[in-house]
Short mmCIF file of C-alpha atoms in Angstrom, two decimals:
data_model
loop_
_atom_site.label_atom_id
_atom_site.label_comp_id
_atom_site.label_asym_id
_atom_site.label_seq_id
_atom_site.Cartn_x
_atom_site.Cartn_y
_atom_site.Cartn_z
CA MET A 1 137.41 29.06 139.58
CA LYS A 2 134.20 29.33 141.59
CA LYS A 3 134.95 33.03 142.37
CA ILE A 4 135.54 33.76 138.67
CA THR A 5 132.19 32.17 137.77
CA ILE A 6 130.34 34.22 140.39
CA TYR A 7 132.12 37.40 139.22
CA THR A 8 131.17 36.69 135.59
CA LEU A 9 127.55 36.09 136.57
CA CYS A 10 127.45 39.35 138.52
CA ILE A 11 128.88 41.28 135.56
CA GLY A 12 126.36 39.62 133.24
CA LEU A 13 123.50 40.41 135.63
CA LEU A 14 124.67 44.04 135.86
CA PHE A 15 124.70 44.40 132.06
CA PHE A 16 121.27 42.76 131.90
CA VAL A 17 119.84 45.23 134.45
CA ILE A 18 121.43 48.18 132.62
CA SER A 19 120.06 46.91 129.31
CA CYS A 20 116.57 46.50 130.78
CA ASN A 21 116.73 49.98 132.27
CA GLN A 22 117.84 51.40 128.91
CA LYS A 23 115.00 49.62 127.09
CA SER A 24 112.53 50.72 129.74
CA ARG A 25 113.72 54.33 129.41
CA ASP A 26 113.57 54.20 125.61
CA LYS A 27 110.05 52.78 125.77
CA GLU A 28 108.97 55.47 128.23
CA ARG A 29 110.34 58.19 125.93
CA GLU A 30 108.67 56.66 122.88
CA VAL A 31 105.32 56.62 124.70
CA PHE A 32 105.94 60.27 125.70
CA ASP A 33 106.62 61.28 122.08
CA VAL A 34 103.64 59.45 120.57
CA SER A 35 101.19 60.73 123.19
CA LEU A 36 102.44 64.33 123.02
CA MET A 37 102.59 64.59 119.22
CA ASN A 38 99.21 62.94 118.57
CA GLN A 39 97.38 64.98 121.20
CA SER A 40 99.08 68.22 120.14
CA ALA A 41 98.25 67.66 116.47
CA ASN A 42 94.59 66.94 117.25
CA LEU A 43 94.22 70.04 119.45
CA GLN A 44 96.03 72.34 117.00
CA LEU A 45 94.11 71.07 113.99
CA SER A 46 90.86 71.55 115.91
CA GLY A 47 91.78 75.12 116.84
CA LYS A 48 91.79 74.48 120.60
CA TYR A 49 94.60 76.86 121.48
CA GLU A 50 94.17 77.03 125.27
CA GLU A 51 94.03 73.23 125.59
CA PHE A 52 97.01 72.93 123.25
CA ILE A 53 99.16 75.26 125.39
CA ARG A 54 98.02 73.57 128.60
CA LEU A 55 98.93 70.13 127.23
CA ASN A 56 102.42 71.19 126.15
CA THR A 57 103.04 72.94 129.47
CA GLU A 58 102.18 69.73 131.32
CA TYR A 59 104.45 67.67 129.07
CA LEU A 60 107.26 70.21 129.49
CA LYS A 61 107.15 69.62 133.26
CA LYS A 62 106.97 65.87 132.69
CA ALA A 63 110.02 65.97 130.39
CA ALA A 64 111.96 67.95 133.02
CA LYS A 65 111.20 65.28 135.66
CA MET A 66 112.28 62.56 133.20
CA LYS A 67 115.45 64.56 132.36
CA TYR A 68 114.39 64.19 128.73
CA GLN A 69 115.84 67.03 126.65
CA GLY A 70 114.26 65.71 123.47
CA GLY A 71 110.84 65.80 125.13
CA LYS A 72 111.32 69.44 126.11
CA ALA A 73 112.38 70.20 122.56
CA LEU A 74 109.17 68.68 121.16
CA CYS A 75 107.09 70.89 123.47
CA TYR A 76 108.93 74.03 122.33
CA LEU A 77 108.63 72.88 118.71
CA ASN A 78 104.86 72.40 119.02
CA ILE A 79 104.48 75.94 120.35
CA ALA A 80 106.72 77.29 117.56
CA GLY A 81 104.58 75.46 114.98
CA VAL A 82 101.29 76.83 116.25
CA ASN A 83 102.72 80.36 116.15
CA VAL A 84 103.85 79.88 112.54
CA SER A 85 100.37 78.70 111.55
CA ALA A 86 98.80 81.65 113.33
CA GLY A 87 101.18 84.12 111.64
CA ASN A 88 103.14 85.02 114.82
CA TYR A 89 106.53 84.60 113.18
CA GLU A 90 108.68 86.44 115.73
CA LYS A 91 107.33 84.36 118.62
CA ALA A 92 107.80 81.23 116.52
CA LEU A 93 111.49 82.05 116.01
CA PHE A 94 112.01 82.34 119.79
CA PHE A 95 110.70 78.80 120.34
CA PHE A 96 112.58 77.40 117.33
CA ASN A 97 115.79 78.65 118.94
CA LYS A 98 114.90 76.94 122.23
CA THR A 99 114.12 73.72 120.33
CA GLU A 100 117.43 73.83 118.50
CA ASN A 101 119.37 74.32 121.76
CA ASP A 102 117.75 71.24 123.28
CA LEU A 103 118.41 69.12 120.16
CA ILE A 104 122.10 70.02 119.68
CA ASN A 105 123.38 66.74 121.15
CA SER A 106 120.36 64.62 120.26
CA GLU A 107 120.81 61.45 118.21
CA ASN A 108 117.07 61.03 117.72
CA GLY A 109 116.49 61.21 113.95
CA TYR A 110 112.74 61.78 114.28
CA HIS A 111 113.21 64.76 116.60
CA LYS A 112 115.65 66.44 114.24
CA SER A 113 113.53 65.63 111.19
CA ILE A 114 110.35 67.14 112.60
CA PHE A 115 112.33 70.19 113.77
CA TYR A 116 113.71 70.83 110.28
CA ASN A 117 110.30 70.16 108.72
CA ASP A 118 108.65 72.81 110.90
CA TYR A 119 111.59 75.15 110.32
CA SER A 120 111.15 74.76 106.55
CA LEU A 121 107.46 75.66 106.92
CA TYR A 122 108.49 78.75 108.85
CA PHE A 123 110.65 79.96 105.95
CA SER A 124 107.92 79.05 103.49
CA HIS A 125 105.55 81.40 105.35
CA LEU A 126 108.24 84.09 105.06
CA LYS A 127 108.32 83.33 101.29
CA SER A 128 111.97 82.32 101.52
CA TYR A 129 111.64 79.15 99.45
CA ASP A 130 115.36 78.43 99.00
CA LYS A 131 115.76 78.14 102.77
CA ALA A 132 112.53 76.15 102.98
CA ILE A 133 113.95 73.61 100.51
CA LYS A 134 117.29 73.52 102.36
CA TYR A 135 115.65 72.58 105.66
CA ASN A 136 113.21 70.20 103.97
CA ASP A 137 116.27 68.32 102.63
CA LYS A 138 117.66 68.14 106.17
CA ALA A 139 114.34 66.80 107.43
CA PHE A 140 114.49 64.00 104.84
CA TYR A 141 118.12 63.23 105.76
CA TYR A 142 117.38 62.76 109.46
CA LEU A 143 114.16 60.86 108.86
CA LYS A 144 115.99 58.27 106.76
CA ASN A 145 118.29 57.62 109.74
CA ALA A 146 115.44 57.48 112.25
CA LYS A 147 114.09 54.35 113.88
CA GLU A 148 110.90 53.27 112.09
CA THR A 149 107.86 54.15 114.20
CA ASP A 150 104.27 55.23 113.57
CA LEU A 151 105.34 58.86 114.00
CA VAL A 152 108.02 58.45 111.34
CA LYS A 153 105.50 56.89 108.94
CA LYS A 154 103.10 59.80 109.49
CA LEU A 155 105.79 62.42 108.96
CA LEU A 156 107.22 61.08 105.67
CA PRO A 157 104.24 61.91 103.37
CA ARG A 158 103.98 65.39 104.92
CA LEU A 159 107.64 66.02 104.04
CA TYR A 160 106.79 65.17 100.43
CA VAL A 161 103.73 67.48 100.49
CA ASN A 162 105.83 70.37 101.77
CA ARG A 163 108.55 69.66 99.20
CA GLY A 164 105.90 69.76 96.48
CA ILE A 165 104.68 73.16 97.69
CA TYR A 166 108.18 74.66 97.79
CA PHE A 167 109.07 73.31 94.34
CA ALA A 168 105.80 74.63 92.91
CA TRP A 169 106.56 78.14 94.15
CA LYS A 170 110.05 77.87 92.67
CA GLY A 171 108.53 76.87 89.32
CA TRP A 172 109.98 73.34 89.34
CA LYS A 173 106.83 71.72 87.99
CA GLY A 174 107.93 68.14 87.35
CA THR A 175 109.62 67.59 90.71
CA SER A 176 106.72 69.32 92.43
CA LEU A 177 104.16 66.93 90.94
CA LYS A 178 106.32 63.89 91.74
CA SER A 179 106.48 64.99 95.37
CA PHE A 180 102.70 65.43 95.64
CA LEU A 181 102.03 62.06 93.97
CA LYS A 182 104.57 60.33 96.26
CA ALA A 183 102.87 61.84 99.32
CA ASN A 184 99.47 60.69 98.07
CA ALA A 185 100.77 57.17 97.37
CA LEU A 186 102.04 56.95 100.96
CA GLU A 187 99.04 58.50 102.75
CA ASN A 188 96.08 58.60 100.31
CA SER A 189 94.06 60.91 102.57
CA ALA A 190 91.63 63.74 101.92
CA TYR A 191 94.49 66.18 102.47
CA THR A 192 97.04 64.56 100.12
CA ASN A 193 94.43 64.14 97.34
CA CYS A 194 93.52 67.77 97.88
CA MET A 195 97.17 68.84 97.46
CA VAL A 196 97.50 66.99 94.14
CA ALA A 197 94.29 68.73 93.03
CA GLN A 198 95.76 72.08 94.05
CA TYR A 199 98.82 71.41 91.91
CA TYR A 200 96.65 70.83 88.83
CA LEU A 201 94.57 73.93 89.60
CA PHE A 202 97.82 75.90 89.98
CA MET A 203 98.78 74.60 86.52
CA HIS A 204 95.32 75.52 85.11
CA GLN A 205 94.34 71.89 84.51
CA PRO A 206 90.90 71.68 86.20
CA GLU A 207 89.95 68.43 84.42
CA ARG A 208 92.76 66.52 86.17
CA ALA A 209 92.14 68.40 89.42
CA GLY A 210 88.53 67.19 89.39
CA LEU A 211 89.60 63.53 89.73
CA TYR A 212 91.50 64.27 92.93
CA ILE A 213 88.79 66.60 94.25
CA THR A 214 86.34 63.68 94.02
CA GLN A 215 88.77 61.44 95.92
CA ALA A 216 89.40 64.12 98.56
CA ASP A 217 85.65 64.50 99.10
CA LYS A 218 85.19 60.73 99.49
CA LYS A 219 88.12 60.43 101.89
CA MET A 220 86.87 63.37 103.95
CA LEU A 221 83.54 61.58 104.43
CA SER A 222 84.98 58.10 105.05
CA GLN A 223 88.06 58.96 107.15
CA LYS A 224 88.53 60.98 110.31
CA THR A 225 89.63 64.35 108.92
CA THR A 226 90.71 67.21 111.19
CA ASP A 227 89.03 70.61 111.03
CA VAL A 228 91.97 72.40 109.43
CA GLU A 229 92.46 69.72 106.78
CA SER A 230 88.71 69.82 106.05
CA LEU A 231 89.01 73.60 105.71
CA TRP A 232 91.78 73.12 103.16
CA VAL A 233 89.74 70.52 101.25
CA TYR A 234 86.66 72.80 101.14
CA TYR A 235 88.84 75.70 99.99
CA THR A 236 90.26 73.55 97.18
CA MET A 237 86.78 72.39 96.21
CA GLY A 238 85.63 76.01 96.09
CA TYR A 239 88.68 76.93 94.01
CA TYR A 240 87.93 74.05 91.62
CA TYR A 241 84.21 74.78 91.23
CA ASN A 242 85.01 78.45 90.62
CA GLU A 243 87.42 77.44 87.83
CA VAL A 244 84.76 75.30 86.11
CA ASN A 245 82.08 78.00 86.66
CA ASN A 246 79.91 75.93 88.99
CA LEU A 247 79.46 79.02 91.13
CA ASP A 248 76.75 77.74 93.47
CA GLU A 249 78.86 74.73 94.51
CA ALA A 250 81.89 77.00 94.84
CA GLU A 251 79.94 79.27 97.20
CA LYS A 252 78.82 76.29 99.33
CA ALA A 253 82.36 74.94 99.66
CA LEU A 254 83.99 78.29 100.47
CA THR A 255 81.25 79.18 102.96
CA LYS A 256 81.92 75.84 104.69
CA ALA A 257 85.64 76.70 104.81
CA LEU A 258 84.78 80.03 106.48
CA GLU A 259 82.61 78.27 109.07
CA ILE A 260 85.46 75.93 109.99
CA ASN A 261 87.83 78.89 110.25
CA ILE A 262 85.75 80.31 113.10
CA LYS A 263 86.75 77.21 115.10
CA THR A 264 90.40 77.10 114.05
CA LYS A 265 91.49 80.73 113.58
CA SER A 266 93.42 80.80 116.88
CA THR A 267 95.86 78.15 115.57
CA TYR A 268 95.60 78.34 111.76
CA SER A 269 94.66 81.90 110.82
CA SER A 270 97.28 82.09 108.05
CA HIS A 271 95.10 79.94 105.75
CA ILE A 272 92.08 82.21 105.72
CA SER A 273 93.41 84.99 103.47
CA GLU A 274 93.28 82.66 100.46
CA VAL A 275 89.66 81.80 101.27
CA TYR A 276 88.79 85.52 101.33
CA LYS A 277 90.46 86.03 97.93
CA ALA A 278 88.64 83.03 96.44
CA LEU A 279 85.31 84.39 97.73
CA SER A 280 86.05 87.82 96.24
CA ASP A 281 86.79 86.23 92.85
CA LEU A 282 83.64 84.11 93.12
CA TYR A 283 81.33 87.06 93.81
CA LYS A 284 82.89 89.07 91.00
CA LYS A 285 81.85 86.25 88.67
CA LYS A 286 78.36 86.27 90.22
CA ASN A 287 78.18 90.06 89.66
CA ASP A 288 77.70 90.63 93.40
CA GLU A 289 80.12 93.53 93.70
CA ASN A 290 79.13 94.30 97.31
CA LYS A 291 80.35 90.90 98.55
CA ALA A 292 83.30 90.91 96.13
CA TYR A 293 84.47 94.22 97.60
CA TYR A 294 83.83 93.05 101.19
CA TYR A 295 85.97 89.90 100.85
CA LEU A 296 88.70 91.67 98.89
CA GLU A 297 89.04 94.13 101.78
CA LYS A 298 89.17 91.21 104.26
CA TYR A 299 91.88 89.59 102.14
CA MET A 300 93.97 92.76 101.97
CA LYS A 301 93.66 93.32 105.71
CA GLU A 302 94.78 89.77 106.52
CA GLU A 303 97.65 89.90 104.02
CA GLY A 304 98.71 93.25 105.50
CA ARG A 305 98.83 91.70 108.97
CA LEU A 306 100.95 88.77 107.77
CA ASP A 307 103.27 91.06 105.79
CA SER A 308 103.88 93.14 108.92
CA GLU A 309 104.76 89.98 110.84
CA ARG A 310 107.13 88.87 108.07
CA PHE A 311 108.99 92.21 108.00
CA ALA A 312 109.25 92.36 111.79
CA THR A 313 110.74 88.88 111.83
CA MET A 314 113.23 89.55 109.02
CA ASN A 315 114.39 92.74 110.75
CA LYS A 316 114.73 90.89 114.06
CA SER A 317 116.77 88.12 112.40
CA THR A 318 119.10 90.70 110.85
CA ASP A 319 119.52 92.52 114.18
CA ASP A 320 120.25 89.22 115.95
CA PHE A 321 122.87 88.33 113.35
CA ILE A 322 124.59 91.71 113.76
CA SER A 323 124.55 91.29 117.56
CA GLU A 324 126.20 87.89 117.22
CA MET A 325 128.86 89.40 114.97
CA LYS A 326 129.60 92.04 117.62
CA LYS A 327 129.94 89.35 120.31
CA GLU A 328 132.23 87.35 118.09
CA SER A 329 134.38 90.42 117.47
CA ASP A 330 134.97 90.72 121.22
CA TRP A 331 136.17 87.11 121.39
CA HIS A 332 138.28 87.20 118.22
CA LYS A 333 139.91 90.60 117.85
CA ASN A 334 142.14 89.31 115.05
CA ASP A 335 139.08 88.37 113.02
CA LEU A 336 137.51 91.81 113.36
CA PRO A 337 137.96 92.89 109.68
CA LEU A 338 136.45 89.59 108.50
CA LEU A 339 133.54 89.89 110.91
CA ILE A 340 132.88 93.48 109.86
CA ALA A 341 132.90 92.35 106.24
CA LEU A 342 130.49 89.53 107.08
CA SER A 343 128.20 91.95 108.93
CA ILE A 344 128.17 94.33 105.98
CA ALA A 345 127.52 91.44 103.60
CA ALA A 346 124.68 90.19 105.81
CA ILE A 347 123.12 93.64 106.00
CA THR A 348 123.51 94.15 102.24
CA ILE A 349 122.05 90.76 101.31
CA SER A 350 119.27 91.18 103.83
CA GLY A 351 118.57 94.68 102.51
CA ILE A 352 118.45 93.50 98.90
CA TYR A 353 116.17 90.63 99.86
CA VAL A 354 113.85 92.87 101.86
CA GLN A 355 113.80 95.48 99.07
CA LYS A 356 112.92 92.78 96.54
CA ILE A 357 110.03 91.59 98.69
CA ILE A 358 108.89 95.18 99.32
CA LYS A 359 108.95 95.86 95.57
CA ASN A 360 106.87 92.75 94.84
CA LEU A 361 104.46 93.55 97.65
CA ARG A 362 104.03 97.14 96.48
CA ALA A 363 103.24 95.94 92.96
CA LYS A 364 100.76 93.45 94.38
CA LYS A 365 99.19 96.09 96.61
CA ARG A 366 98.92 98.57 93.73
CA SER A 367 97.10 95.94 91.70
CA LEU A 368 94.83 95.05 94.61
CA LYS A 369 94.19 98.73 95.42
CA GLN A 370 93.18 99.36 91.82
CA GLU A 371 90.88 96.35 91.94
CA THR A 372 89.47 97.52 95.30
CA ASP A 373 88.91 101.08 94.07
CA GLU A 374 87.14 99.83 90.95
CA LEU A 375 84.89 97.60 93.04
CA LYS A 376 84.31 100.35 95.59
CA ASN A 377 83.29 102.85 92.89
CA TYR A 378 81.11 100.29 91.19
CA VAL A 379 79.38 99.39 94.46
CA PHE A 380 78.88 103.07 95.35
CA ASN A 381 77.49 103.96 91.92
CA LYS A 382 75.24 100.91 91.94
CA LYS A 383 73.86 101.84 95.37
CA MET A 384 73.35 105.44 94.26
CA LYS A 385 71.32 104.23 91.28
CA GLU A 386 69.21 102.07 93.59
CA ILE A 387 68.66 104.99 95.98
CA THR A 388 67.78 107.35 93.12
CA GLU A 389 65.24 104.82 91.88
CA LEU A 390 63.72 104.58 95.39
CA ALA A 391 63.38 108.39 95.43
CA ARG A 392 61.66 108.37 92.04
CA LYS A 393 59.19 105.77 93.33
CA ASN A 394 58.65 107.77 96.54
CA ASP A 395 59.57 104.59 98.43
CA SER A 396 59.38 104.84 102.24
CA SER A 397 62.81 103.13 102.58
CA PHE A 398 64.56 105.89 100.60
CA LEU A 399 65.84 107.88 103.60
CA LYS A 400 67.07 104.77 105.44
CA LYS A 401 69.06 103.58 102.39
CA PHE A 402 70.39 107.08 101.75
CA LYS A 403 71.67 107.28 105.35
CA GLU A 404 73.55 104.00 104.90
CA ILE A 405 75.59 105.31 101.98
CA ASN A 406 75.79 108.99 103.02
CA PRO A 407 75.95 108.99 106.85
CA ASP A 408 78.32 112.01 106.95
CA PHE A 409 75.89 114.15 104.96
CA ILE A 410 72.98 113.42 107.30
CA ASN A 411 75.21 113.96 110.37
CA ALA A 412 76.34 117.31 108.97
CA LEU A 413 72.72 118.44 108.56
CA LEU A 414 71.84 117.38 112.11
CA ALA A 415 74.94 119.14 113.43
CA ILE A 416 73.53 122.42 112.01
CA ASN A 417 70.00 121.72 113.21
CA PRO A 418 69.36 118.67 115.41
CA ASP A 419 65.58 119.28 115.20
CA LEU A 420 65.27 118.45 111.51
CA GLU A 421 62.45 116.03 110.90
CA ASN A 422 62.68 112.91 108.70
CA SER A 423 60.53 114.55 106.04
CA GLU A 424 63.00 117.47 105.92
CA LEU A 425 65.99 115.12 105.80
CA THR A 426 64.32 113.25 102.94
CA PHE A 427 63.81 116.54 101.08
CA CYS A 428 67.49 117.50 101.62
CA ALA A 429 68.57 114.08 100.39
CA MET A 430 66.59 114.57 97.17
CA LEU A 431 68.23 117.95 96.66
CA LYS A 432 71.61 116.33 97.34
CA LEU A 433 70.87 113.88 94.51
CA GLY A 434 70.34 116.88 92.23
CA PHE A 435 66.59 116.55 91.62
CA SER A 436 64.95 119.74 90.29
CA SER A 437 61.87 121.27 91.95
CA LYS A 438 59.70 119.90 89.12
CA GLU A 439 61.12 116.36 89.55
CA ILE A 440 60.59 116.43 93.32
CA ALA A 441 57.02 117.63 92.79
CA ASP A 442 56.35 114.81 90.28
CA TYR A 443 57.90 112.08 92.42
CA THR A 444 56.28 113.13 95.71
CA PHE A 445 52.89 114.00 94.15
CA VAL A 446 52.79 117.64 95.34
CA GLN A 447 52.51 120.95 93.53
CA HIS A 448 55.60 122.79 92.27
CA LYS A 449 54.69 125.71 94.55
CA SER A 450 54.85 123.42 97.63
CA VAL A 451 58.38 122.36 96.71
CA GLN A 452 59.46 126.00 96.46
CA GLN A 453 57.98 126.67 99.90
CA LYS A 454 59.89 123.67 101.31
CA LYS A 455 63.13 125.01 99.84
CA TYR A 456 62.51 128.36 101.52
CA ARG A 457 61.79 126.65 104.86
CA ILE A 458 64.96 124.48 104.59
CA ARG A 459 67.04 127.62 103.92
CA LYS A 460 65.81 129.09 107.19
CA ARG A 461 66.26 125.85 109.13
CA LEU A 462 69.87 125.46 107.90
CA ASN A 463 70.81 129.17 107.83
CA ILE A 464 71.51 129.14 104.09
CA GLN A 465 72.09 132.67 102.81
CA GLY A 466 69.63 133.99 100.23
CA ASP A 467 72.32 134.57 97.59
CA GLU A 468 73.78 131.05 97.92
CA ASP A 469 72.62 128.31 95.57
CA ILE A 470 71.02 125.56 97.66
CA TYR A 471 72.52 122.80 95.49
CA ASP A 472 76.01 124.29 95.92
CA PHE A 473 75.42 124.46 99.67
CA PHE A 474 74.70 120.74 99.88
CA ALA A 475 77.66 119.89 97.62
CA HIS A 476 79.95 122.01 99.81
CA LEU A 477 78.51 120.42 102.97
CA LYS A 478 79.43 116.97 101.70
CA LYS A 479 82.99 118.09 100.91
CA GLN A 480 83.44 119.44 104.44
CA ASN A 481 82.68 116.03 105.86
CA ASP A 482 84.70 113.89 103.45
#
């Protein structure tokens, strides 16, 4: 009897030690997760890319020592997320695949939820909203089964925000608004108020948006708001003020968003294209076509970069799928016809999808190109009028301004004769503008005879033949350098 009692006590003690070790390990992993995710979020949202990578590299080594697959997965997921936000979609996919491999056997609901949330954002950036919604649903499913922690509480409202965005792009207005309002009820931050405001702006309801803009502004001042979230709030404020024609306030807000972008562009560059477009629209309203054209060009350049990344990633995904089909065909010879059919279907569907996107992008680019050309022509004509007026006033800044808008013309003259003086270049510029000898004489306060002598001297200096019209020569010179 005594031996049985001792044996029972030993078994009980063993289970107690195992239980303590399990709890200790779980606690250690929870501390790992909280520390990694909070630090990573702060560094990414502040645009500190080098520190962000260094931190995740350190935690990757730490997870390996702890034999913690879930910890490694979080490190890979963080790096995937920062690449999505920076528009490096192909690199992001590589790290998503590594994350998924490490989470295959995981029972941690939070890990799987945050993976599917980031994966849904990835597809949202690729403008594949059906897939974004699919993975957002998965993120919700795993979060509901996760142990309640501070990380879980922080993630839930962001899942609702993302759901609201995807539904809005799909045109599901009611469910979109419900998602944004649910997120705001849970978090009530500058960011969530800002997202509700964006919904109302998207629906052309600036009056309702204004209520949430006010709240977002208050929260931004009273709470600790990250740089990227502040950028998004300032962008939304600029968008709102532009809608209600308070253009000075719109300019202040959008300029502030640009300033923040300088700090965060290494980790969140994908946001800035919308700021450029908003600034272009703002300056069109303010009749400042120079700035409107400048920011429209910046917008088109950034969108072009992101589009290239999207296409490269879609092509890579299709190639990877076909490669997998070929591997499978080696393993399952009997399934070869089915696999070939699947490959063809995948290529066809992918091709249709890509063609649809290309068609939409081409239409968008045609519209933007037309807008850009109109602005460009307007800006050029406006500058030419200003330069012509400077010439009429015999203003000393005429030649400098003329060089800015017609550098090729001046360079072509100097290529023929590098010794041309500024006074001669000024005279050529006036001829280029089509002024007659009488007009040049009137504007420069000299006699008509002096202008004729200058024309003769310029002919010699530029080797213009006697039978060639000097105005035609300058017009032809410009065409050669276009």
